[in-house]
Coordinates of C-alpha atoms in Angstrom, one line a residue:
Chain A
M4 CA 123.2 326.7 -83.5
L5 CA 126.1 326.9 -81.0
E6 CA 129.5 326.9 -82.6
L7 CA 132.5 325.9 -80.6
Y8 CA 135.8 325.8 -82.5
G9 CA 134.1 325.2 -85.8
T10 CA 131.8 322.5 -84.4
S11 CA 128.1 323.2 -84.6
L12 CA 125.9 321.9 -81.8
R13 CA 122.2 321.9 -81.4
S14 CA 122.2 321.5 -77.7
R15 CA 123.3 324.2 -75.4
L16 CA 123.6 321.9 -72.4
L17 CA 127.0 320.3 -71.7
L18 CA 127.2 317.5 -69.2
G19 CA 129.9 316.5 -66.8
T20 CA 130.3 312.8 -66.2
A21 CA 131.7 312.7 -62.6
R22 CA 130.0 311.5 -59.5
F23 CA 127.1 309.6 -61.1
P24 CA 125.8 306.6 -59.1
S25 CA 126.8 304.3 -62.0
P26 CA 127.8 304.4 -65.6
A27 CA 124.3 303.1 -66.5
V28 CA 122.7 306.1 -64.8
L29 CA 125.2 308.4 -66.5
T30 CA 124.2 306.9 -69.9
A31 CA 120.5 307.5 -69.1
A32 CA 121.2 311.1 -68.0
V33 CA 123.2 311.9 -71.1
R34 CA 120.3 310.6 -73.3
A35 CA 117.7 312.5 -71.3
S36 CA 119.8 315.7 -71.4
R37 CA 120.1 315.5 -75.2
A38 CA 123.6 316.9 -74.6
E39 CA 126.0 316.6 -77.5
V40 CA 129.2 317.2 -75.4
V41 CA 130.3 315.5 -72.2
T42 CA 133.3 316.4 -70.1
V43 CA 135.5 313.8 -68.6
A44 CA 137.9 314.2 -65.7
L45 CA 140.8 312.3 -66.9
R46 CA 142.9 312.6 -63.9
R47 CA 140.5 311.8 -61.0
E48 CA 138.5 309.2 -62.8
S49 CA 141.5 307.1 -63.8
G50 CA 143.9 307.8 -61.0
G51 CA 146.2 309.4 -63.6
E52 CA 147.0 306.1 -65.2
R53 CA 146.0 304.9 -68.6
A54 CA 143.9 302.3 -66.9
G55 CA 140.4 303.5 -67.0
Q56 CA 139.6 301.6 -70.2
G57 CA 136.3 300.2 -69.0
F58 CA 135.0 303.7 -68.2
W59 CA 136.5 305.3 -71.3
S60 CA 134.8 302.8 -73.5
I61 CA 131.5 303.5 -71.8
I62 CA 132.1 307.2 -72.5
R63 CA 133.0 306.6 -76.1
E64 CA 129.8 304.5 -76.5
L65 CA 127.7 307.4 -75.5
G66 CA 128.2 308.6 -79.1
V67 CA 128.7 312.2 -78.1
R68 CA 131.6 314.5 -78.4
V69 CA 134.1 314.3 -75.5
L70 CA 135.6 317.4 -73.9
P71 CA 138.3 316.0 -71.6
N72 CA 139.1 318.2 -68.6
T73 CA 142.0 318.8 -66.4
A74 CA 140.0 318.7 -63.2
G75 CA 142.1 318.3 -60.1
C76 CA 145.2 319.9 -61.6
H77 CA 146.8 322.6 -59.4
S78 CA 149.8 323.6 -61.6
V79 CA 150.5 324.6 -65.2
R80 CA 152.7 321.6 -65.6
E81 CA 150.1 319.1 -64.3
A82 CA 147.4 320.6 -66.5
V83 CA 149.5 320.6 -69.6
S84 CA 150.6 316.9 -69.2
T85 CA 147.0 315.9 -68.4
A86 CA 145.9 317.7 -71.7
H87 CA 148.5 315.6 -73.6
M88 CA 147.2 312.4 -72.1
A89 CA 143.6 313.4 -72.9
R90 CA 144.5 314.1 -76.5
E91 CA 145.9 310.5 -76.7
V92 CA 143.0 308.8 -74.9
F93 CA 140.2 310.6 -76.7
A94 CA 141.8 311.6 -80.0
T95 CA 140.6 315.2 -79.7
A96 CA 142.2 318.6 -79.6
W97 CA 139.5 319.9 -77.3
I98 CA 140.5 320.4 -73.7
K99 CA 138.6 322.0 -70.8
L100 CA 141.4 323.6 -68.9
E101 CA 141.1 323.8 -65.1
V102 CA 143.9 325.0 -62.9
I103 CA 142.7 325.1 -59.4
G104 CA 144.1 327.7 -57.1
E105 CA 142.2 327.3 -53.9
E106 CA 141.0 324.1 -52.2
D107 CA 137.9 325.3 -50.4
T108 CA 136.3 327.1 -53.3
L109 CA 138.1 325.3 -56.1
Q110 CA 138.5 328.7 -57.5
P111 CA 140.6 328.8 -60.7
D112 CA 144.2 330.0 -60.4
V113 CA 143.8 332.5 -63.2
F114 CA 147.6 333.2 -63.5
G115 CA 148.4 329.5 -64.0
L116 CA 145.3 329.2 -66.2
T117 CA 146.4 331.9 -68.7
E118 CA 149.9 330.4 -68.8
A119 CA 148.7 326.9 -69.4
A120 CA 146.2 328.2 -72.1
R121 CA 149.1 330.0 -73.9
I122 CA 151.1 326.8 -74.0
L123 CA 148.3 324.5 -75.1
C124 CA 146.9 326.9 -77.7
A125 CA 150.4 327.1 -79.2
E126 CA 150.5 323.3 -79.3
G127 CA 147.3 323.3 -81.4
F128 CA 144.8 322.5 -78.6
E129 CA 141.4 324.0 -78.7
V130 CA 141.1 325.3 -75.1
F131 CA 138.0 325.8 -73.0
P132 CA 139.3 327.6 -70.0
Y133 CA 137.4 327.4 -66.7
T134 CA 137.7 331.0 -65.4
T135 CA 136.1 333.6 -63.3
E136 CA 134.0 336.5 -64.6
D137 CA 137.1 338.8 -64.5
L138 CA 137.3 340.9 -67.7
V139 CA 141.0 341.3 -67.7
V140 CA 141.6 337.5 -67.3
A141 CA 139.1 336.9 -70.1
D142 CA 141.0 339.3 -72.3
R143 CA 144.3 337.5 -71.5
L144 CA 142.8 334.1 -72.3
L145 CA 141.5 335.3 -75.6
A146 CA 145.0 336.8 -76.4
A147 CA 146.5 333.4 -75.5
G148 CA 144.4 331.9 -78.3
C149 CA 141.2 330.7 -76.6
R150 CA 138.1 331.2 -78.6
V151 CA 135.6 330.0 -76.0
L152 CA 135.4 331.0 -72.3
M153 CA 133.8 329.1 -69.4
P154 CA 133.2 331.5 -66.6
W155 CA 131.9 330.1 -63.3
G156 CA 128.4 330.8 -61.9
A157 CA 129.5 329.9 -58.4
P158 CA 132.0 327.6 -56.8
I159 CA 132.1 324.1 -58.3
G160 CA 129.3 321.9 -56.9
S161 CA 127.9 324.6 -54.7
G162 CA 124.6 324.8 -56.5
R163 CA 124.3 328.5 -55.8
G164 CA 123.5 329.6 -59.3
L165 CA 124.8 332.9 -60.8
N166 CA 126.6 334.5 -57.9
N167 CA 127.8 337.7 -59.5
L168 CA 125.2 338.8 -61.9
F169 CA 126.8 342.2 -62.4
G170 CA 130.2 340.7 -63.3
L171 CA 128.7 338.0 -65.6
T172 CA 126.5 340.5 -67.5
A173 CA 129.5 342.8 -67.9
L174 CA 131.5 339.9 -69.3
R175 CA 128.7 339.1 -71.7
A176 CA 128.5 342.7 -72.8
H177 CA 132.3 343.0 -73.2
F178 CA 132.7 339.9 -75.4
P179 CA 129.5 339.7 -77.5
A180 CA 131.0 337.5 -80.1
V181 CA 132.9 335.0 -77.9
P182 CA 131.0 331.8 -76.9
L183 CA 130.5 332.0 -73.2
I184 CA 129.6 328.8 -71.3
I185 CA 128.6 329.0 -67.6
D186 CA 130.7 326.3 -66.1
A187 CA 130.1 325.8 -62.4
G188 CA 127.8 326.3 -59.5
I189 CA 124.4 325.8 -61.3
G190 CA 122.1 324.1 -58.9
V191 CA 118.6 323.9 -60.4
P192 CA 117.2 324.3 -63.9
S193 CA 116.0 327.9 -63.2
H194 CA 119.6 328.9 -62.8
A195 CA 120.4 327.5 -66.2
A196 CA 117.4 329.2 -67.8
R197 CA 118.6 332.5 -66.3
A198 CA 122.0 332.0 -67.7
L199 CA 120.6 331.6 -71.2
E200 CA 118.2 334.5 -70.8
L201 CA 121.2 336.7 -70.0
G202 CA 122.7 335.7 -73.3
F203 CA 125.2 333.1 -72.2
D204 CA 125.6 330.6 -75.0
A205 CA 125.4 327.4 -73.0
V206 CA 125.8 325.9 -69.6
L207 CA 127.8 322.9 -68.3
I208 CA 126.2 320.9 -65.5
N209 CA 127.6 318.1 -63.5
T210 CA 126.8 317.9 -59.8
A211 CA 123.3 319.2 -60.1
I212 CA 122.4 316.3 -62.3
A213 CA 124.8 313.6 -61.1
Q214 CA 123.8 314.0 -57.4
A215 CA 120.1 314.5 -58.0
G216 CA 117.8 311.9 -56.6
D217 CA 116.8 310.9 -60.2
P218 CA 119.6 312.1 -62.4
A219 CA 117.9 311.2 -65.7
R220 CA 114.8 313.2 -64.8
M221 CA 116.8 316.1 -63.6
A222 CA 118.8 316.0 -66.9
A223 CA 115.5 316.3 -68.9
A224 CA 114.5 319.2 -66.7
F225 CA 117.7 321.0 -67.4
A226 CA 117.3 320.4 -71.1
Q227 CA 113.9 322.1 -71.0
A228 CA 115.2 325.0 -69.0
V229 CA 118.1 325.6 -71.4
E230 CA 115.8 325.6 -74.3
A231 CA 113.4 327.9 -72.6
G232 CA 116.1 330.3 -71.6
R233 CA 117.5 330.4 -75.1
A234 CA 114.1 330.9 -76.7
A235 CA 113.4 333.7 -74.2
R236 CA 116.7 335.4 -75.1
R237 CA 115.9 335.3 -78.8
A238 CA 112.3 336.5 -78.2
G239 CA 113.6 339.7 -76.6
P240 CA 112.6 339.9 -72.9
I241 CA 111.0 343.1 -71.6
E242 CA 113.1 345.4 -69.4
P243 CA 112.2 345.3 -65.7
R244 CA 110.7 348.5 -64.3
D245 CA 109.9 349.8 -60.9
L246 CA 106.2 350.7 -61.3
A247 CA 103.3 348.7 -62.5
A248 CA 102.6 349.0 -66.2
P249 CA 99.1 347.9 -66.8
S250 CA 98.7 345.4 -69.6
T251 CA 95.3 346.8 -70.5
P252 CA 95.0 350.5 -71.4
V253 CA 93.2 352.4 -68.7
I254 CA 92.5 355.7 -70.3
G255 CA 88.8 356.0 -71.1
T256 CA 87.8 353.2 -68.9
A257 CA 84.4 353.7 -67.6
F258 CA 83.9 355.2 -64.0
R259 CA 87.6 356.2 -63.8
E260 CA 88.8 359.7 -63.2
Chain B
M3 CA 125.3 267.0 -58.0
R4 CA 129.0 268.1 -57.9
V5 CA 129.9 271.7 -58.1
T6 CA 133.2 273.5 -58.6
V7 CA 133.4 277.0 -57.3
I8 CA 136.1 279.1 -58.8
G9 CA 137.4 281.9 -56.7
A10 CA 137.8 282.1 -52.9
G11 CA 136.8 285.7 -52.4
V12 CA 133.6 286.5 -50.5
A13 CA 131.3 285.6 -53.4
G14 CA 133.0 282.2 -54.0
L15 CA 133.1 281.2 -50.3
T16 CA 129.5 282.2 -49.6
C17 CA 128.3 280.2 -52.6
A18 CA 130.4 277.2 -51.6
L19 CA 129.1 277.3 -48.1
E20 CA 125.5 277.7 -49.1
L21 CA 125.8 274.7 -51.4
A22 CA 127.7 272.6 -48.9
E23 CA 125.1 273.3 -46.2
R24 CA 122.5 272.0 -48.7
G25 CA 124.4 268.7 -49.0
V26 CA 126.1 269.4 -52.4
A27 CA 129.6 268.0 -53.0
V28 CA 131.6 271.2 -53.5
E29 CA 135.2 272.0 -54.2
V30 CA 136.7 275.4 -54.4
L31 CA 139.6 276.4 -56.7
E32 CA 141.6 279.6 -56.0
R33 CA 144.4 280.9 -58.2
G34 CA 146.0 282.7 -55.2
A35 CA 148.6 280.9 -53.1
Q36 CA 146.5 281.4 -49.9
L37 CA 143.3 282.9 -48.8
G38 CA 142.9 286.5 -49.8
A39 CA 146.2 286.6 -51.9
S40 CA 144.4 287.7 -55.0
A41 CA 140.9 288.7 -53.9
C42 CA 139.7 292.2 -53.5
S43 CA 137.6 291.0 -50.6
W44 CA 140.8 291.0 -48.6
F45 CA 140.8 294.9 -48.6
A46 CA 137.0 295.3 -48.1
G47 CA 135.6 297.6 -45.4
G48 CA 133.3 294.8 -44.2
M49 CA 130.4 297.1 -43.6
L50 CA 126.9 295.6 -43.6
A51 CA 125.2 298.9 -44.3
P52 CA 122.2 298.3 -46.6
W53 CA 120.3 301.5 -45.7
C54 CA 123.3 303.8 -46.0
E55 CA 123.9 302.4 -49.4
L56 CA 120.5 303.7 -50.5
E57 CA 122.3 307.1 -50.8
S58 CA 123.7 306.2 -54.2
S59 CA 122.7 302.6 -54.9
D60 CA 119.6 300.9 -56.4
P61 CA 117.1 299.8 -53.7
L62 CA 118.0 296.2 -54.8
I63 CA 121.3 296.5 -52.9
A64 CA 119.4 297.4 -49.7
R65 CA 117.1 294.5 -50.1
L66 CA 119.9 292.0 -50.8
G67 CA 121.9 293.5 -48.0
A68 CA 119.2 293.4 -45.4
E69 CA 118.6 289.8 -46.3
S70 CA 122.3 289.0 -45.9
I71 CA 122.8 290.4 -42.4
P72 CA 121.1 287.4 -40.6
W73 CA 123.1 285.0 -42.8
W74 CA 126.3 286.5 -41.5
R75 CA 125.1 286.5 -37.9
E76 CA 124.2 282.8 -38.0
R77 CA 127.6 281.8 -39.5
F78 CA 130.2 284.2 -38.3
A79 CA 130.4 285.1 -34.6
G80 CA 132.4 288.3 -35.4
T81 CA 129.4 289.9 -37.0
L82 CA 128.7 293.0 -34.9
I83 CA 125.4 294.9 -35.1
N84 CA 126.3 298.2 -33.6
G85 CA 124.9 300.4 -36.3
T86 CA 126.5 303.0 -38.5
L87 CA 127.1 306.6 -37.5
V88 CA 127.0 309.2 -40.3
V89 CA 128.4 312.6 -39.5
A90 CA 129.5 315.8 -41.4
H91 CA 131.3 318.9 -40.3
G92 CA 129.1 322.0 -40.0
R93 CA 130.1 323.4 -43.3
D94 CA 129.1 320.2 -45.0
A95 CA 125.6 320.1 -43.3
P96 CA 123.9 320.1 -46.7
D97 CA 125.6 316.8 -47.5
L98 CA 124.1 315.3 -44.3
M99 CA 120.6 316.6 -45.2
Q100 CA 121.0 315.1 -48.7
F101 CA 122.2 311.8 -47.2
A102 CA 119.1 311.7 -45.0
A103 CA 116.8 312.5 -47.9
R104 CA 118.1 309.6 -49.9
T105 CA 118.3 306.9 -47.2
A106 CA 116.0 305.2 -44.7
H107 CA 115.9 303.4 -41.4
F108 CA 117.9 305.9 -39.3
E109 CA 117.5 308.3 -36.4
R110 CA 118.8 311.8 -36.3
L111 CA 121.2 312.5 -33.5
A112 CA 122.3 315.7 -31.8
S113 CA 125.7 316.3 -30.4
A114 CA 125.0 314.8 -27.0
Q115 CA 123.6 311.6 -28.5
I116 CA 126.6 311.2 -30.7
A117 CA 128.8 311.5 -27.6
G118 CA 126.6 308.9 -25.9
L119 CA 127.3 306.4 -28.7
E120 CA 130.9 307.3 -29.4
P121 CA 132.4 309.1 -26.4
D122 CA 135.6 309.9 -28.3
L123 CA 133.7 311.9 -30.8
A124 CA 132.1 314.1 -28.1
G125 CA 131.8 317.7 -29.1
R126 CA 133.1 317.1 -32.6
F127 CA 129.9 317.0 -34.6
A128 CA 126.7 318.9 -34.1
Q129 CA 124.5 316.4 -35.8
G130 CA 124.5 312.9 -37.2
L131 CA 122.5 310.0 -38.5
Y132 CA 122.4 306.7 -36.7
F133 CA 121.5 303.5 -38.7
R134 CA 120.9 301.3 -35.7
D135 CA 120.4 298.0 -37.5
E136 CA 123.5 298.0 -39.6
G137 CA 126.5 295.9 -38.8
H138 CA 130.1 295.3 -39.7
L139 CA 132.6 292.5 -39.6
E140 CA 136.4 292.1 -40.1
P141 CA 136.6 290.7 -43.7
R142 CA 139.7 288.7 -43.2
S143 CA 138.4 286.8 -40.1
A144 CA 135.1 286.4 -41.9
L145 CA 136.8 284.8 -44.9
T146 CA 138.9 282.6 -42.7
G147 CA 135.8 281.7 -40.7
L148 CA 134.0 280.7 -43.9
A149 CA 136.9 278.6 -45.0
A150 CA 137.1 276.8 -41.7
R151 CA 133.4 276.1 -41.8
L152 CA 133.8 274.7 -45.3
G153 CA 136.6 272.5 -44.0
E154 CA 134.3 271.1 -41.3
L155 CA 131.8 270.2 -44.0
G156 CA 134.5 268.4 -46.0
V157 CA 134.9 271.0 -48.7
A158 CA 138.5 271.4 -50.0
I159 CA 139.9 274.7 -51.1
R160 CA 142.7 274.1 -53.6
Y161 CA 145.0 277.1 -53.7
G162 CA 147.3 278.0 -56.5
V163 CA 145.0 276.4 -59.1
D164 CA 144.1 278.2 -62.2
A165 CA 140.6 277.5 -63.4
P166 CA 140.5 274.9 -66.1
A167 CA 139.3 276.1 -69.5
G168 CA 135.7 274.9 -69.9
S169 CA 133.9 273.1 -67.2
P170 CA 135.1 269.7 -66.1
A171 CA 132.9 266.8 -67.2
G172 CA 130.0 266.0 -64.9
R173 CA 130.5 269.1 -62.8
Q174 CA 128.6 272.4 -62.6
V175 CA 130.7 275.4 -62.2
I176 CA 130.1 278.6 -60.3
D177 CA 132.6 281.2 -61.4
C178 CA 133.2 283.9 -58.8
T179 CA 136.5 285.3 -60.2
G180 CA 135.6 289.0 -60.3
L181 CA 137.4 291.0 -62.9
A182 CA 139.3 287.9 -64.1
A183 CA 136.1 286.8 -65.8
R184 CA 136.2 289.7 -68.1
G185 CA 137.1 287.6 -71.1
Q186 CA 133.7 285.9 -70.7
L187 CA 131.7 288.8 -69.2
T188 CA 132.8 291.6 -71.5
D189 CA 130.6 294.2 -69.9
L190 CA 132.5 294.1 -66.7
R191 CA 134.8 297.0 -65.7
G192 CA 137.2 297.6 -62.9
V193 CA 136.7 300.1 -60.1
K194 CA 139.8 300.6 -58.1
G195 CA 139.5 300.9 -54.3
E196 CA 142.2 301.9 -51.9
M197 CA 142.4 301.7 -48.1
V198 CA 144.7 302.3 -45.2
L199 CA 144.9 300.4 -42.0
L200 CA 145.8 302.5 -39.0
R201 CA 146.6 301.6 -35.4
L202 CA 145.7 304.0 -32.7
R203 CA 145.1 303.3 -29.0
E204 CA 143.8 306.7 -27.9
V205 CA 140.6 306.6 -29.9
S206 CA 138.1 303.8 -29.8
L207 CA 134.9 303.5 -31.9
S208 CA 132.2 300.9 -31.6
R209 CA 130.8 301.2 -35.1
P210 CA 131.7 302.3 -38.6
V211 CA 131.6 306.1 -38.9
R212 CA 131.0 307.7 -42.3
L213 CA 132.3 311.2 -42.6
L214 CA 130.5 313.0 -45.4
H215 CA 132.4 315.5 -47.5
P216 CA 131.5 316.9 -50.9
R217 CA 134.6 315.5 -52.6
V218 CA 136.1 312.9 -50.4
P219 CA 133.5 310.9 -48.4
V220 CA 135.3 308.3 -46.3
Y221 CA 134.5 305.8 -43.6
V222 CA 136.5 304.6 -40.7
V223 CA 135.7 301.1 -39.5
P224 CA 137.0 300.0 -36.1
R225 CA 138.7 296.6 -36.0
P226 CA 140.0 294.5 -33.1
D227 CA 143.3 295.4 -31.5
G228 CA 143.2 299.2 -31.9
L229 CA 143.1 298.9 -35.7
F230 CA 141.0 301.2 -38.0
M231 CA 140.3 300.6 -41.6
V232 CA 140.0 303.9 -43.5
G233 CA 138.5 303.6 -47.0
A234 CA 137.7 303.6 -49.6
T235 CA 138.3 305.3 -52.9
M236 CA 136.3 304.7 -56.0
I237 CA 138.4 305.2 -59.1
E238 CA 137.4 304.1 -62.6
S239 CA 140.5 302.1 -63.2
D240 CA 141.4 298.5 -64.0
Q241 CA 144.8 298.6 -62.4
G242 CA 144.8 298.3 -58.6
T243 CA 148.3 297.4 -57.6
R244 CA 149.3 300.6 -55.8
I245 CA 147.6 303.4 -54.0
S246 CA 148.2 306.9 -55.4
A247 CA 149.7 309.7 -53.2
R248 CA 146.5 311.7 -53.7
S249 CA 144.3 308.9 -52.4
M250 CA 146.5 308.4 -49.4
L251 CA 146.4 312.2 -48.7
E252 CA 142.6 312.2 -48.9
L253 CA 142.1 309.1 -46.7
L254 CA 144.5 310.3 -44.1
S255 CA 143.1 313.9 -44.1
A256 CA 139.6 312.5 -43.7
A257 CA 140.7 310.3 -40.7
Y258 CA 142.3 313.4 -39.2
A259 CA 139.2 315.4 -39.8
L260 CA 137.2 312.8 -37.9
H261 CA 139.5 313.0 -35.0
P262 CA 142.9 314.8 -34.8
A263 CA 144.4 311.9 -32.8
F264 CA 144.6 310.0 -36.1
G265 CA 147.5 312.2 -36.9
E266 CA 149.5 310.1 -34.4
A267 CA 148.3 306.7 -35.7
E268 CA 150.7 304.1 -37.0
I269 CA 150.2 303.2 -40.6
V270 CA 150.0 299.4 -40.5
E271 CA 149.0 298.6 -44.0
I272 CA 148.1 300.1 -47.3
G273 CA 146.0 298.1 -49.6
S274 CA 144.3 298.4 -53.0
G275 CA 142.3 296.2 -55.2
V276 CA 140.0 296.3 -58.2
R277 CA 136.3 295.5 -57.8
A278 CA 134.4 294.1 -60.7
A279 CA 131.3 296.0 -61.7
F280 CA 128.7 296.1 -64.4
A281 CA 127.6 299.4 -65.9
D282 CA 124.7 299.8 -63.4
N283 CA 126.9 298.8 -60.5
L284 CA 124.5 295.9 -59.7
P285 CA 125.4 292.3 -59.3
R286 CA 124.4 289.5 -61.6
L287 CA 124.1 285.8 -61.9
R288 CA 124.6 284.9 -65.5
R289 CA 124.5 281.5 -67.0
H290 CA 126.8 280.5 -69.9
G291 CA 126.5 276.7 -70.6
E292 CA 127.4 274.7 -67.5
T293 CA 128.9 277.8 -65.8
L294 CA 127.0 280.2 -63.6
Y295 CA 128.8 283.4 -63.1
V296 CA 128.3 285.4 -59.9
N297 CA 129.9 288.7 -60.5
G298 CA 129.7 292.5 -60.5
L299 CA 129.4 292.8 -56.7
Y300 CA 131.2 296.2 -57.0
R301 CA 131.8 297.7 -53.5
H302 CA 129.0 295.5 -52.1
G303 CA 130.7 292.2 -51.8
F304 CA 130.2 291.4 -48.1
L305 CA 126.9 293.2 -48.1
V306 CA 125.2 291.2 -50.7
A307 CA 127.2 288.0 -51.2
P308 CA 125.0 285.8 -49.0
A309 CA 121.8 286.8 -50.7
L310 CA 123.5 286.1 -54.1
A311 CA 124.8 282.7 -52.9
R312 CA 121.3 281.7 -51.9
R313 CA 120.0 282.6 -55.3
A314 CA 122.9 280.8 -57.0
A315 CA 122.2 277.7 -55.1
D316 CA 118.5 277.8 -56.0
V317 CA 119.4 278.3 -59.6
L318 CA 121.7 275.3 -59.6
L319 CA 119.5 273.0 -57.5
H320 CA 116.0 274.0 -58.5
G321 CA 116.4 275.8 -61.8
S322 CA 115.0 278.9 -60.1
H323 CA 115.0 282.3 -61.9
F324 CA 115.6 285.6 -60.2
P325 CA 114.9 288.4 -62.7
E326 CA 116.2 291.1 -60.4
V327 CA 119.7 289.7 -60.6
M328 CA 119.5 287.5 -63.7
D329 CA 118.1 289.6 -66.5
A330 CA 120.9 290.3 -69.0
D331 CA 120.2 294.0 -68.7
H332 CA 118.2 294.9 -65.7
R333 CA 119.1 298.6 -66.0
Q334 CA 116.1 298.6 -68.2
R335 CA 114.0 297.7 -65.3
R336 CA 115.4 300.5 -63.2
L337 CA 115.4 303.2 -65.8
A338 CA 112.1 302.3 -67.5

C-alpha cells in the first residue's frame, strides 16, 4: 500500500484532470485507470473565480480523493492564495504545490517552491511539492515540512519519460523512506513502469492520457504498467551486466571444449 | 401546429427558420433587449470546421457539422468556403503531427503552398494542414440574416420577453436558452469562452487560421473590414462576464505569434460568454412534456445548429427519434 500523509492507497497511479476532450471522457479514464487520487488545476480550470461549480461537482462525483494543485502560479503569493482557495472548494488539506519558474520548460522555481512549502506546511497543509531531482532542494522541502516529494521525469507535457536517470536514482537512494511520485513528463506506459521499477512510489499522469487518441484505453494501459513496474521492483530485478550470462549451464555440455 | 421557440441565439433561430420553412406558425421569444444581447452566439468564432473538430470531439460533431454547411450556404450568402489552415511553429511540430493523426479530410502543405494560400504568412511556417472544404461566417451577420429571413416568413421575434413558466396552452415549445435552462437540465455546465476583436489593415487572411500550441491553441478568423476575431478560451466556469488578464495575454500573444503585425492592431472589442455543455460536450434534444430542449451545443453552435434544427423539426412534426442526439446518456454509446 502507498501511504501519503496517513492515507493508504492501493493504486500507484495518480491522474491529472486537465485537457481531456470532455468531462465524460475524463470520468471514463479515471475509472479505467483505477486511480484513487486526481489532481485538479484550480486556477486555470476556473479562471481563478469560484465559478467552476459545474466542473467541480463532476470531479467530486468521481468519488476519488482530490489533490488540488496550484498549476499556473508563478509566485509564492499566488501559490499560497490558490492553496487557500483549494482548501475551501475541496475541503482538503492536501495541496500539490507548483511554482513555475520558466515559461518554456515550466520548470519549477525551486526557491519560491521551498518558501511556499514552508508557509503552507506551517498553516497545516499537507504539501506535495512539484520539484526537480535536485537533492538539496529535496532536503529543504523536507525541512519545510513536506512528507512527500514529486520530482519531475521531464518537462510537463513533453512525454520524454525519465530524463535524468542518474539524478532520479540518486534521489531515490538518498531518501529511501520518503514517498516519491514522478510528476511530469511521462509519455507512454513503459516510462511509468520504469519509474516503478526504479523504486519510485507512484506516478502522476495527465497529458499522456488526456491527449491520447483514446484516453480511457490509455489509462487502462498505464494502470497495467504501474502494477507491472511495482511488482517487478518487489520481485527484485537482476543487475544488468556487460557480457552474456547463459541461462543454461554449459560446463559438461557434450561436444564442447 | 403552433410553436414557440425560446431563445434567439443560433440554436433558436435555426430551429425557428427550419420550422417556418416547413409551414409551421412560429414565434420566437428572447429575453435580451435585442439580437445577441444575451446570447453566447454573439461572441462565436463562426467557423464551420467539422474535420478540424475531430481533433478533440466525437465524430458525431463532424457528421452534424458536415451536414450543416450546405444549410448555411443555402440561407446565408456570407457563408465562405475557403477552408481552414492549421499551422504550428517549428518547435510545436509534434502538435501538428498529432492534429493530423486525429483529423481527416485535409492536405499537407509545405511553406510555399502556405504562402500561395495566405501570402501574408509567407515564410512564417514550414508546414501546415489545409482543410479545403471547411468554411466560416460572421456570426452577427448570420444571426441578423436569419432574423431577417424569419421576418420575411412572418415570424415575429419578441425581445425583452422572459419565457413563461410552463408551456402556453395549445403550443409546442422549443427551448434553446443555453445555460439558462439549467434549472430543468441539471446536467448542464458552463464553459466560459473569451475572444478579442482586432482591426489591422496590414495583414489579410482569406480563411480561419488555427495556430497550434501545447498550452494555448488559438484561431484567428478574418472578418470583413480589416477585422480579426481571435479566440477562444475554454474555461470550466459558469461566470462569463469579463475576460481575465491571463486570457487576454494568451490570445494577444498567439495573434502576435501568428504574425508580428498584430502587435500594432487596434483592439476593437473584448467579449466573453458562457457556452452550455453536457458532460460529454455533445448536444442533445431532450423532451420534457410539451417542451423540446435543444441544448449543450458547447463550442459547436454555428457548426451543428442547422443539423439539430432539422432533427428538432422532425421530432415535433413527425415524432421522429434520433438516438445519436436524443438518448438521455449517449456517452454510453461512445464509451461502450
